[in-house]
Coordinates of C-alpha atoms and ligand atoms in Angstrom, one line a residue:
M1 CA -4.1 -5.1 8.9
Q2 CA -2.5 -1.6 9.6
K3 CA -2.0 0.6 6.7
K4 CA 1.7 1.5 6.1
W5 CA 3.4 4.3 4.1
W6 CA 4.8 1.8 1.7
H7 CA 1.5 0.2 0.7
G8 CA 0.7 0.7 -2.9
K9 CA 4.2 1.4 -3.9
I10 CA 6.0 0.2 -7.0
A11 CA 9.6 -1.0 -6.7
Y12 CA 12.3 -1.3 -9.2
Q13 CA 15.6 -3.2 -9.0
I14 CA 18.8 -1.9 -10.4
Y15 CA 21.7 -4.1 -11.1
P16 CA 24.3 -1.4 -10.9
K17 CA 27.2 -2.9 -13.0
S18 CA 24.8 -3.1 -15.9
F19 CA 22.3 -0.2 -15.6
M20 CA 24.1 2.9 -17.0
D21 CA 27.8 3.8 -17.3
S22 CA 28.6 7.5 -17.1
N23 CA 32.5 7.5 -17.6
G24 CA 33.1 5.1 -20.4
D25 CA 34.8 2.3 -18.5
G26 CA 32.2 -0.1 -19.4
I27 CA 30.6 -0.6 -15.9
G28 CA 27.5 1.0 -14.8
D29 CA 27.8 3.6 -11.9
L30 CA 26.1 6.0 -9.6
K31 CA 26.2 9.0 -11.9
G32 CA 24.9 6.7 -14.6
I33 CA 21.9 5.8 -12.2
M34 CA 21.5 9.6 -11.5
S35 CA 21.2 10.4 -15.3
R36 CA 18.3 7.8 -15.5
L37 CA 16.3 8.9 -12.6
P38 CA 13.7 10.8 -14.8
Y39 CA 13.2 7.7 -16.7
L40 CA 12.2 5.7 -13.7
K41 CA 10.0 8.5 -12.6
H42 CA 8.3 8.5 -15.9
L43 CA 7.8 4.7 -15.6
G44 CA 6.0 5.2 -12.2
V45 CA 8.6 3.9 -9.9
D46 CA 8.5 4.7 -6.2
I47 CA 11.2 2.6 -4.5
I48 CA 14.6 1.8 -6.0
W49 CA 16.5 -1.2 -4.7
I50 CA 20.0 -1.0 -5.7
S51 CA 22.0 -4.3 -5.7
P52 CA 25.3 -4.0 -3.7
I53 CA 27.5 -1.0 -4.3
Y54 CA 29.8 -1.4 -1.3
V55 CA 33.5 -2.0 -1.6
S56 CA 34.0 -5.6 -3.0
P57 CA 36.4 -7.8 -4.9
F58 CA 33.2 -8.8 -7.0
V59 CA 33.8 -12.6 -6.7
D60 CA 30.0 -12.8 -6.4
Q61 CA 29.2 -9.4 -8.1
G62 CA 29.3 -7.4 -5.0
Y63 CA 27.5 -9.8 -2.7
D64 CA 30.8 -10.3 -1.1
V65 CA 31.2 -7.0 0.8
A66 CA 34.6 -5.9 1.9
D67 CA 33.5 -2.6 3.5
Y68 CA 29.8 -1.9 4.3
Q69 CA 30.2 1.7 4.8
N70 CA 32.1 2.7 1.5
I71 CA 31.1 2.8 -2.0
D72 CA 33.3 0.7 -4.4
P73 CA 35.3 3.0 -6.4
I74 CA 34.0 1.4 -9.8
F75 CA 30.5 2.9 -8.9
G76 CA 31.8 6.3 -7.6
S77 CA 32.2 7.8 -4.1
M78 CA 30.1 8.3 -1.0
A79 CA 29.6 12.0 -2.3
D80 CA 28.1 10.5 -5.5
F81 CA 25.8 8.3 -3.3
D82 CA 24.7 11.3 -1.2
E83 CA 23.9 13.2 -4.5
L84 CA 22.0 10.3 -5.9
L85 CA 20.0 10.0 -2.7
A86 CA 19.0 13.6 -2.7
K87 CA 18.1 13.6 -6.5
T88 CA 16.0 10.5 -5.9
K89 CA 14.2 12.1 -3.0
A90 CA 13.7 15.3 -4.9
L91 CA 11.8 13.3 -7.5
G92 CA 9.6 11.8 -4.8
M93 CA 11.3 8.4 -4.9
D94 CA 13.1 6.3 -2.3
I95 CA 16.2 4.1 -2.2
I96 CA 16.7 0.9 -0.5
M97 CA 20.2 -0.8 -0.2
D98 CA 21.1 -4.4 -0.4
L99 CA 21.9 -5.7 3.1
V100 CA 24.3 -8.6 2.7
V101 CA 24.9 -9.8 6.3
N102 CA 24.7 -13.6 6.2
H103 CA 28.4 -13.3 5.0
C104 CA 31.0 -10.8 4.1
S105 CA 34.0 -10.8 1.8
S106 CA 37.2 -12.7 2.6
E107 CA 38.8 -9.3 1.9
H108 CA 36.8 -7.7 4.8
Q109 CA 39.1 -6.4 7.6
W110 CA 37.1 -8.5 10.0
F111 CA 38.1 -11.8 8.2
K112 CA 41.7 -10.7 7.7
K113 CA 42.2 -9.8 11.3
A114 CA 40.3 -13.1 12.3
C115 CA 42.6 -15.2 10.2
A116 CA 45.8 -13.3 11.4
D117 CA 44.9 -13.9 15.1
L118 CA 42.5 -16.8 16.0
N119 CA 42.1 -15.2 19.5
S120 CA 41.0 -11.8 18.2
K121 CA 37.6 -10.4 18.7
E122 CA 37.1 -10.7 15.0
A123 CA 37.8 -14.4 15.1
G124 CA 34.6 -14.6 17.0
Y125 CA 32.6 -12.9 14.1
F126 CA 33.1 -16.1 12.1
Y127 CA 32.3 -19.8 12.4
F128 CA 35.8 -21.3 13.0
V129 CA 35.1 -25.0 13.8
K130 CA 37.2 -28.0 14.4
G131 CA 37.1 -30.7 11.7
R132 CA 35.6 -34.2 12.3
N133 CA 37.1 -37.6 11.5
G134 CA 39.9 -36.0 9.6
G135 CA 37.6 -34.1 7.4
A136 CA 35.1 -31.0 7.4
P137 CA 32.8 -30.6 10.4
D138 CA 29.7 -31.5 8.4
N139 CA 28.6 -32.5 4.9
L140 CA 26.6 -29.5 3.8
R141 CA 27.1 -28.3 0.2
S142 CA 27.5 -24.6 -0.6
Y143 CA 25.1 -22.8 -2.8
F144 CA 27.8 -22.4 -5.4
G145 CA 29.0 -26.0 -5.2
G146 CA 31.5 -27.9 -3.1
S147 CA 31.7 -28.1 0.7
V148 CA 30.6 -25.2 2.8
W149 CA 33.8 -25.7 4.8
D150 CA 37.5 -24.6 4.0
K151 CA 40.6 -24.6 5.9
I152 CA 41.2 -21.0 7.5
P153 CA 43.7 -19.1 5.4
G154 CA 47.2 -19.2 7.0
H155 CA 46.1 -22.2 9.1
E156 CA 46.0 -24.9 6.5
N157 CA 47.9 -27.3 8.6
E158 CA 45.5 -27.1 11.5
D159 CA 42.4 -29.1 11.8
L160 CA 40.3 -25.9 11.7
Y161 CA 37.7 -24.8 9.1
Y162 CA 35.7 -21.8 8.4
L163 CA 32.0 -21.9 7.2
H164 CA 30.8 -20.4 3.9
Y165 CA 27.3 -21.1 2.7
F166 CA 28.2 -19.4 -0.7
A167 CA 31.6 -19.0 -2.3
K168 CA 34.9 -19.6 -0.5
Q169 CA 35.4 -15.8 -0.6
Q170 CA 32.2 -15.3 1.3
P171 CA 32.7 -16.3 4.9
D172 CA 29.5 -16.7 6.9
L173 CA 29.1 -14.1 9.8
N174 CA 28.5 -15.7 13.2
W175 CA 25.1 -14.3 14.3
S176 CA 25.3 -16.2 17.6
N177 CA 27.9 -13.7 18.7
P178 CA 26.1 -10.6 20.2
A179 CA 29.3 -8.4 19.4
L180 CA 28.9 -9.2 15.7
R181 CA 25.2 -8.4 15.8
E182 CA 26.1 -5.0 17.4
E183 CA 28.4 -4.3 14.5
I184 CA 25.6 -5.0 12.1
Y185 CA 23.0 -2.9 13.8
K186 CA 25.4 0.1 14.0
M187 CA 26.0 -0.1 10.4
V188 CA 22.4 -0.6 9.5
N189 CA 21.4 2.4 11.5
W190 CA 24.2 4.5 9.9
W191 CA 22.6 3.9 6.5
L192 CA 19.0 4.5 7.7
D193 CA 20.3 7.8 9.5
K194 CA 21.5 8.9 6.1
G195 CA 18.0 8.8 4.8
I196 CA 17.6 5.6 2.8
A197 CA 14.1 4.1 3.1
G198 CA 15.2 0.7 4.0
F199 CA 16.9 -2.5 2.7
R200 CA 16.5 -5.7 0.6
I201 CA 17.8 -8.3 2.9
D202 CA 20.1 -10.8 1.2
A203 CA 20.0 -14.6 2.1
I204 CA 18.6 -13.9 5.5
H205 CA 17.1 -17.4 5.8
S206 CA 20.8 -18.5 6.1
V207 CA 21.7 -16.8 9.4
M208 CA 20.5 -19.4 11.8
K209 CA 23.0 -22.2 12.2
D210 CA 22.8 -25.3 14.2
L211 CA 26.0 -24.9 16.3
S212 CA 26.5 -28.6 16.6
F213 CA 26.9 -28.8 12.8
P214 CA 25.1 -32.1 12.5
G215 CA 25.0 -32.2 8.6
L216 CA 22.2 -34.0 6.9
P217 CA 21.7 -37.2 4.8
A218 CA 23.5 -36.8 1.4
D219 CA 21.2 -35.6 -1.4
D220 CA 23.5 -36.3 -4.4
I221 CA 26.4 -38.5 -5.5
D222 CA 28.9 -36.2 -4.0
G223 CA 27.9 -37.3 -0.4
L224 CA 26.9 -33.8 0.4
C225 CA 23.6 -32.1 1.2
H226 CA 22.6 -28.6 0.0
A227 CA 22.8 -26.0 2.7
S228 CA 19.3 -24.8 1.8
K229 CA 17.9 -28.0 3.4
M230 CA 19.6 -26.9 6.6
N231 CA 18.1 -23.5 6.2
A232 CA 14.6 -25.0 5.9
K233 CA 15.2 -26.9 9.1
M234 CA 16.3 -23.9 11.0
F235 CA 13.7 -21.4 9.7
S236 CA 11.4 -21.5 12.7
K237 CA 14.3 -20.4 14.9
L238 CA 15.3 -17.2 12.7
G239 CA 13.0 -15.0 14.7
I240 CA 15.5 -15.1 17.6
Y241 CA 17.7 -12.8 15.6
L242 CA 15.3 -11.2 13.3
S243 CA 13.2 -9.6 16.0
E244 CA 16.2 -8.1 17.5
L245 CA 17.4 -6.8 14.2
R246 CA 13.9 -5.2 13.6
D247 CA 13.7 -3.6 17.1
R248 CA 17.1 -2.2 17.0
T249 CA 17.1 -0.8 13.5
F250 CA 14.1 -1.1 11.1
K251 CA 11.4 -0.4 13.5
P252 CA 12.6 2.9 15.0
H253 CA 13.2 4.2 11.5
D254 CA 9.9 2.8 10.1
A255 CA 11.9 1.3 7.2
F256 CA 10.6 -0.6 4.3
T257 CA 12.4 -3.9 4.2
V258 CA 11.9 -6.8 2.0
G259 CA 13.6 -10.1 2.9
E260 CA 15.1 -12.8 0.6
A261 CA 13.8 -15.8 2.5
F262 CA 12.9 -19.2 1.1
S263 CA 10.1 -21.4 2.4
P264 CA 8.2 -19.3 4.9
S265 CA 5.3 -21.4 6.0
K266 CA 1.8 -20.1 6.9
E267 CA 2.7 -20.6 10.6
V268 CA 5.5 -18.2 10.6
L269 CA 4.2 -15.6 8.2
E270 CA 2.6 -13.4 10.6
A271 CA 5.9 -13.2 12.6
F272 CA 7.7 -12.3 9.4
I273 CA 5.5 -9.9 7.7
G274 CA 2.4 -9.2 9.9
D275 CA 1.7 -5.7 11.4
D276 CA 4.8 -6.0 13.6
G277 CA 6.7 -8.4 11.3
Y278 CA 10.5 -8.7 11.2
F279 CA 10.2 -7.3 7.7
S280 CA 7.7 -5.2 5.7
T281 CA 7.5 -8.0 3.1
L282 CA 9.2 -11.0 1.6
F283 CA 9.9 -11.8 -2.0
D284 CA 7.6 -14.4 -3.6
L285 CA 10.4 -16.9 -4.5
S286 CA 8.2 -19.9 -4.8
C287 CA 8.7 -20.5 -8.5
R288 CA 12.5 -20.6 -7.9
E289 CA 12.0 -23.0 -5.0
V290 CA 10.2 -25.6 -7.1
I291 CA 13.0 -25.4 -9.7
E292 CA 16.0 -25.2 -7.2
A293 CA 14.6 -28.2 -5.4
A294 CA 16.8 -30.1 -7.9
P295 CA 20.5 -30.4 -6.9
S296 CA 21.9 -28.9 -10.0
Y297 CA 21.2 -27.1 -13.4
M298 CA 21.4 -30.7 -14.9
E299 CA 18.2 -31.6 -13.2
Y300 CA 16.5 -28.2 -13.2
K301 CA 13.2 -28.1 -15.1
K302 CA 11.4 -25.1 -16.4
L303 CA 7.8 -24.7 -15.0
T304 CA 4.7 -25.2 -17.0
V305 CA 2.3 -22.2 -17.1
K306 CA 0.1 -24.2 -14.6
Q307 CA 3.0 -24.7 -12.2
F308 CA 4.0 -21.0 -12.5
R309 CA 0.4 -20.0 -11.8
D310 CA 0.0 -22.4 -8.8
C311 CA 3.2 -21.0 -7.2
I312 CA 2.1 -17.4 -7.5
F313 CA -1.5 -18.2 -6.4
G314 CA -0.2 -20.3 -3.5
T315 CA 1.8 -17.4 -2.2
Q316 CA -1.0 -14.9 -2.8
Q317 CA -3.6 -17.0 -0.9
M318 CA -1.2 -17.6 2.0
Y319 CA -0.6 -13.8 2.4
N320 CA -4.3 -12.7 2.3
G321 CA -5.2 -10.9 5.4
I322 CA -1.8 -11.4 7.0
G323 CA 0.4 -8.9 5.1
M324 CA 1.9 -8.0 1.7
S325 CA 4.1 -10.1 -0.5
A326 CA 6.6 -8.8 -2.9
P327 CA 5.7 -10.4 -6.3
I328 CA 8.5 -10.7 -8.9
I329 CA 9.1 -12.6 -12.1
E330 CA 12.7 -12.0 -12.3
N331 CA 15.8 -10.6 -10.5
H332 CA 19.5 -10.8 -10.9
D333 CA 19.5 -14.5 -9.8
E334 CA 17.1 -15.7 -12.4
P335 CA 16.6 -16.0 -16.2
R336 CA 14.3 -13.4 -17.8
G337 CA 10.7 -14.1 -16.7
V338 CA 9.3 -14.0 -20.1
S339 CA 11.8 -16.6 -21.4
Y340 CA 11.4 -18.8 -18.3
F341 CA 7.8 -18.8 -17.4
M342 CA 5.9 -18.2 -20.7
P343 CA 5.6 -20.8 -23.4
P344 CA 8.3 -20.6 -26.2
Y345 CA 5.9 -19.0 -28.6
L346 CA 5.4 -16.1 -26.1
N347 CA 9.1 -15.5 -25.6
N348 CA 8.5 -12.1 -27.1
A349 CA 6.8 -8.7 -26.6
E350 CA 3.3 -10.3 -26.4
G351 CA 4.6 -12.7 -23.8
A352 CA 6.2 -9.8 -21.9
K353 CA 2.8 -8.0 -21.8
A354 CA 0.9 -11.0 -20.8
I355 CA 3.2 -11.8 -17.7
A356 CA 3.2 -8.0 -16.8
T357 CA -0.6 -8.3 -16.6
V358 CA -0.3 -11.2 -14.2
L359 CA 2.5 -9.7 -12.0
M360 CA 1.6 -6.1 -11.7
L361 CA -1.9 -6.5 -10.4
L362 CA -1.2 -9.1 -7.7
R363 CA -1.6 -8.1 -4.1
G364 CA 1.7 -6.8 -2.7
I365 CA 4.6 -4.6 -3.7
P366 CA 5.5 -5.5 -7.3
F367 CA 9.3 -5.4 -8.0
I368 CA 10.3 -4.8 -11.7
Y369 CA 13.8 -5.8 -12.6
Q370 CA 15.8 -3.6 -14.9
G371 CA 14.9 -4.4 -18.5
Q372 CA 11.8 -6.3 -17.7
E373 CA 9.8 -3.2 -18.5
I374 CA 11.0 -3.3 -22.1
G375 CA 10.5 -7.1 -22.4
M376 CA 14.1 -8.2 -22.3
T377 CA 14.4 -11.8 -22.9
N378 CA 17.3 -14.3 -22.1
T379 CA 20.7 -13.4 -23.6
R380 CA 22.3 -15.8 -26.1
F381 CA 25.7 -16.9 -24.8
D382 CA 27.9 -18.6 -27.3
S383 CA 30.5 -20.0 -25.0
I384 CA 31.0 -20.6 -21.2
D385 CA 33.5 -17.8 -21.4
E386 CA 30.9 -15.3 -22.0
H387 CA 29.3 -16.2 -18.7
E388 CA 30.7 -14.1 -15.8
D389 CA 28.8 -15.8 -13.0
L390 CA 30.8 -18.2 -10.8
F391 CA 27.7 -20.3 -10.3
A392 CA 27.3 -21.0 -14.0
H393 CA 31.0 -21.9 -14.2
D394 CA 30.6 -24.4 -11.4
E395 CA 27.4 -26.0 -12.9
Y396 CA 29.3 -26.1 -16.3
N397 CA 32.3 -27.9 -14.8
K398 CA 30.1 -30.3 -12.9
A399 CA 28.2 -31.2 -16.0
K400 CA 31.4 -31.7 -17.9
A401 CA 32.8 -33.9 -15.2
R402 CA 29.8 -36.0 -15.5
G403 CA 30.4 -36.5 -19.1
W404 CA 28.3 -33.9 -20.7
S405 CA 29.4 -32.3 -23.9
D406 CA 30.5 -28.8 -24.1
A407 CA 27.3 -27.9 -26.1
D408 CA 25.0 -29.5 -23.5
A409 CA 26.9 -28.1 -20.6
L410 CA 26.5 -24.7 -22.1
A411 CA 22.9 -25.2 -22.9
I412 CA 21.8 -25.7 -19.3
C413 CA 23.9 -22.5 -18.3
N414 CA 22.1 -20.6 -20.9
E415 CA 18.7 -21.8 -20.0
H416 CA 19.1 -21.5 -16.1
G417 CA 22.0 -19.1 -15.7
R418 CA 21.8 -15.9 -13.6
D419 CA 23.8 -13.9 -16.3
N420 CA 20.8 -13.9 -18.5
A421 CA 19.4 -10.9 -16.6
R422 CA 22.8 -9.4 -15.9
T423 CA 23.6 -8.2 -19.3
P424 CA 23.7 -4.4 -19.8
M425 CA 20.5 -2.4 -19.9
L426 CA 19.4 -1.5 -23.5
W427 CA 18.8 2.2 -23.8
D428 CA 19.0 2.9 -27.5
D429 CA 20.1 1.4 -30.9
S430 CA 23.7 2.7 -30.9
E431 CA 26.7 0.4 -30.9
N432 CA 26.6 -0.3 -27.2
A433 CA 23.0 0.2 -26.6
G434 CA 23.6 3.7 -25.0
F435 CA 24.8 1.8 -21.9
T436 CA 28.4 3.0 -22.3
T437 CA 30.7 4.8 -24.6
G438 CA 33.4 2.2 -23.9
K439 CA 33.4 -1.6 -24.0
P440 CA 30.5 -3.0 -21.9
W441 CA 31.9 -5.3 -19.1
M442 CA 29.5 -8.0 -20.2
K443 CA 28.0 -9.3 -23.4
L444 CA 25.2 -7.2 -24.9
H445 CA 21.8 -8.8 -25.5
Q446 CA 21.6 -10.0 -29.2
D447 CA 18.5 -7.8 -29.9
H448 CA 20.0 -4.6 -28.7
K449 CA 19.4 -2.9 -32.1
T450 CA 15.6 -3.4 -32.0
L451 CA 14.8 -4.1 -28.3
N452 CA 15.5 -0.9 -26.4
V453 CA 14.1 1.9 -24.4
K454 CA 14.5 4.5 -27.2
A455 CA 12.4 2.2 -29.6
Q456 CA 9.6 1.9 -27.0
Y457 CA 9.5 5.3 -25.2
H458 CA 7.1 6.9 -27.6
D459 CA 5.4 3.8 -28.9
E460 CA 2.0 3.5 -27.4
N461 CA 1.9 -0.1 -28.1
S462 CA 5.3 -0.9 -26.5
V463 CA 5.9 -3.2 -23.5
F464 CA 7.4 -0.1 -21.8
N465 CA 4.1 1.9 -22.1
Y466 CA 2.1 -1.1 -21.2
Y467 CA 4.0 -1.4 -17.8
R468 CA 3.4 2.3 -17.4
A469 CA -0.3 1.8 -18.0
L470 CA -0.5 -1.0 -15.4
I471 CA 1.4 1.1 -12.9
A472 CA -0.9 4.0 -13.7
L473 CA -3.9 1.8 -13.1
R474 CA -2.6 0.5 -9.8
K475 CA -2.2 4.1 -8.7
S476 CA -5.3 5.7 -10.0
K477 CA -7.6 7.2 -7.5
E478 CA -10.5 5.0 -8.5
H479 CA -8.7 1.7 -8.3
F480 CA -5.9 2.3 -5.8
D481 CA -7.9 0.8 -2.8
C482 CA -8.9 -2.4 -4.5
L483 CA -5.4 -3.0 -6.1
T484 CA -3.6 -2.2 -3.0
W485 CA -5.6 -3.9 -0.2
G486 CA -8.1 -5.9 -2.1
A487 CA -8.0 -9.7 -1.2
F488 CA -6.7 -12.1 -3.8
E489 CA -9.0 -14.8 -5.2
P490 CA -8.1 -17.3 -7.9
V491 CA -10.3 -17.9 -10.8
S492 CA -10.2 -21.2 -12.5
V493 CA -10.5 -21.5 -16.2
N494 CA -8.0 -24.0 -17.9
D495 CA -4.3 -24.8 -17.4
A496 CA -3.1 -22.2 -20.0
V497 CA -5.1 -19.4 -18.4
I498 CA -4.0 -17.3 -15.4
A499 CA -7.0 -15.5 -13.9
Y500 CA -7.8 -13.9 -10.6
K501 CA -9.8 -11.5 -8.8
R502 CA -9.0 -8.6 -6.4
L503 CA -11.9 -7.9 -4.0
G504 CA -12.2 -4.4 -3.1
E505 CA -14.7 -2.8 -1.0
S506 CA -16.6 -0.9 -3.8
E507 CA -15.4 -3.0 -6.8
T508 CA -14.1 -6.3 -7.9
I509 CA -11.2 -6.4 -10.4
L510 CA -10.8 -9.3 -12.7
V511 CA -7.5 -10.2 -14.4
V512 CA -7.5 -12.9 -17.2
V513 CA -4.5 -13.8 -19.3
N514 CA -4.5 -16.5 -21.9
T515 CA -1.2 -18.2 -22.7
A516 CA -2.4 -20.9 -25.1
K517 CA -2.0 -20.6 -28.9
E518 CA -5.7 -21.1 -29.2
P519 CA -8.1 -18.2 -28.4
L520 CA -10.1 -18.1 -25.3
V521 CA -13.7 -17.0 -25.2
Y522 CA -14.7 -16.3 -21.6
E523 CA -18.0 -15.2 -20.3
T524 CA -17.9 -13.0 -17.0
E525 CA -20.5 -13.2 -14.5
A526 CA -21.8 -9.7 -15.0
E527 CA -21.0 -6.9 -17.5
G528 CA -17.9 -5.1 -16.4
T529 CA -15.8 -2.3 -17.6
L530 CA -12.6 -3.1 -19.5
L531 CA -9.8 -1.1 -17.8
L532 CA -6.9 -2.3 -19.8
S533 CA -6.0 -5.0 -22.3
C534 CA -3.0 -6.4 -24.2
N535 CA -2.5 -8.3 -27.4
E536 CA -5.8 -7.4 -29.0
A537 CA -8.0 -8.8 -26.3
S538 CA -11.5 -7.6 -26.5
C539 CA -14.7 -7.5 -24.5
T540 CA -18.4 -7.2 -25.8
G541 CA -21.1 -7.4 -23.2
R542 CA -20.1 -10.3 -20.9
T543 CA -17.8 -11.9 -23.6
L544 CA -14.1 -11.6 -23.4
T545 CA -12.1 -12.8 -26.4
L546 CA -8.4 -13.4 -25.7
G547 CA -6.0 -14.5 -28.4
C548 CA -2.5 -16.0 -27.8
G549 CA -1.1 -13.9 -25.0
G550 CA -4.3 -11.8 -24.6
G551 CA -4.9 -10.2 -21.3
A552 CA -7.7 -8.2 -19.8
V553 CA -8.5 -6.3 -16.7
L554 CA -12.2 -5.6 -15.8
S555 CA -13.8 -3.7 -13.0
F556 CA -17.2 -4.7 -11.5
K557 CA -18.6 -2.1 -9.4
K558 CA -20.5 -3.2 -6.4
Ligands
GLC1 C1 21.5 -13.8 -2.8 C2 21.9 -12.9 -3.9 C3 22.7 -13.6 -4.9 C4 24.0 -13.9 -4.1 C5 23.7 -14.7 -2.8 C6 24.8 -14.6 -2.0 O1 20.8 -15.0 -3.1 O2 20.6 -12.5 -4.5 O3 23.0 -12.8 -5.9 O4 24.8 -14.7 -5.0 O5 22.7 -14.2 -2.1 O6 25.1 -13.4 -1.4
CA2 CA1 31.5 3.5 -15.1

């Protein structure tokens, strides 16, 4: 494997609406991010991914882009962005933007022009397709519920539909049209020329369509089939577009790119993230894939620790020797990792440290999602009205339509909802958690008085300082090579223990985390050096003793 500039880096995701508000309107913004750059630096972050800040009607919280080359006024201006970029670089960090090009917003000029004139150049940027048998062209279900097809606005009386894999307000862009692809390359290069380091690439597994729109056998009682199943079918063909995107944009800029793509198989991995891959890396979304194989929140099931571990380990083993993965335990699309993947008795600071130990020493570029570094848990929502996410509302209504009670329908949204991770960042114990001087756009996490950055910043035993220690360990001169390039090897103990090795040239690092209530006594093969531990784990000679949530990291020199 070739060595790349971004190997060994630590990334951090900012959800801009909820990170830091600078002007009291209750919504996070670019000046707010600027004010917190020293905080990110202190944590040890190298690369900052900012979720979409482009002009948007925010139907899907900015993942519906109305103008790719302007900043939405709620976040500030392009001048603010330039200042943010300069300040970030001055601190030795980089910014990557969110590239949302499977679809745009129905408010984008392209879509407006396309609807106004079906013979325009812009009409060719979308999938405008004739109906079939008096209905939609096929039976795919959108990611946010209902058919992926709707009548073209202004042409409701015609037998003509446009495609949207996500919300109605997110029309899919037609990648089979070279003119559309040119527009995208131009825009991507414009951002890269500005000096951003690269992109997180949204929903990129969705861009390859079967232009005969054949549909798929129904997977639920609505007679529809989830669009993700069509994506899986088309996955092997994605390279046709992605290689061109790489050659025209990312490669000449030596950009760092991380793709959101589900189901990469071993066969295609080299093409995706090998030395000359389409992307630098891909998120490890394997846990979510298992959960989201079910058609709706009603059937979603949380993973056991063993399932969680098997997902992560499967990905790690697949990437060994081919390229780097981007391990995550949470992002803006998932509940908080500590609430979702740890047993209920570890839905706390101990669990946050345990899961951090697992995540931060895996092979790849770990991504930390804002608030994860202080151990934020799921938010308690008391009514569906407190959920802002359109996806949760759709799932709620679906459950209600199937006879579920309000309480039960709310419970599944609270357990699986994306808003769990989208509530404002908790900076201090003041009224609005130091996030804003106004009224936060979204509910504050229930524990904000005690669970916040201020309470943890100077506390040696805090989750925050444990994250700092893990990052410092990864970056330490002595262990950098092993923790960056060392192969991953699973270690089997029992179903409640997550243990693995990193095999470096001059050392092996062993990571052991116990998630059972019962203590674990574990004998290592040789006597090692304890590099870091959490939750009172201890090591004497070859004997490791790990209580509930205990984690230990040991080095064995060769
Ligand atoms: C990605 C984003 C998600 C968004 C969707 C549509 O999955 O992470 O937040 O809703 O794409 O853009
Ligand atoms: Ca603001």
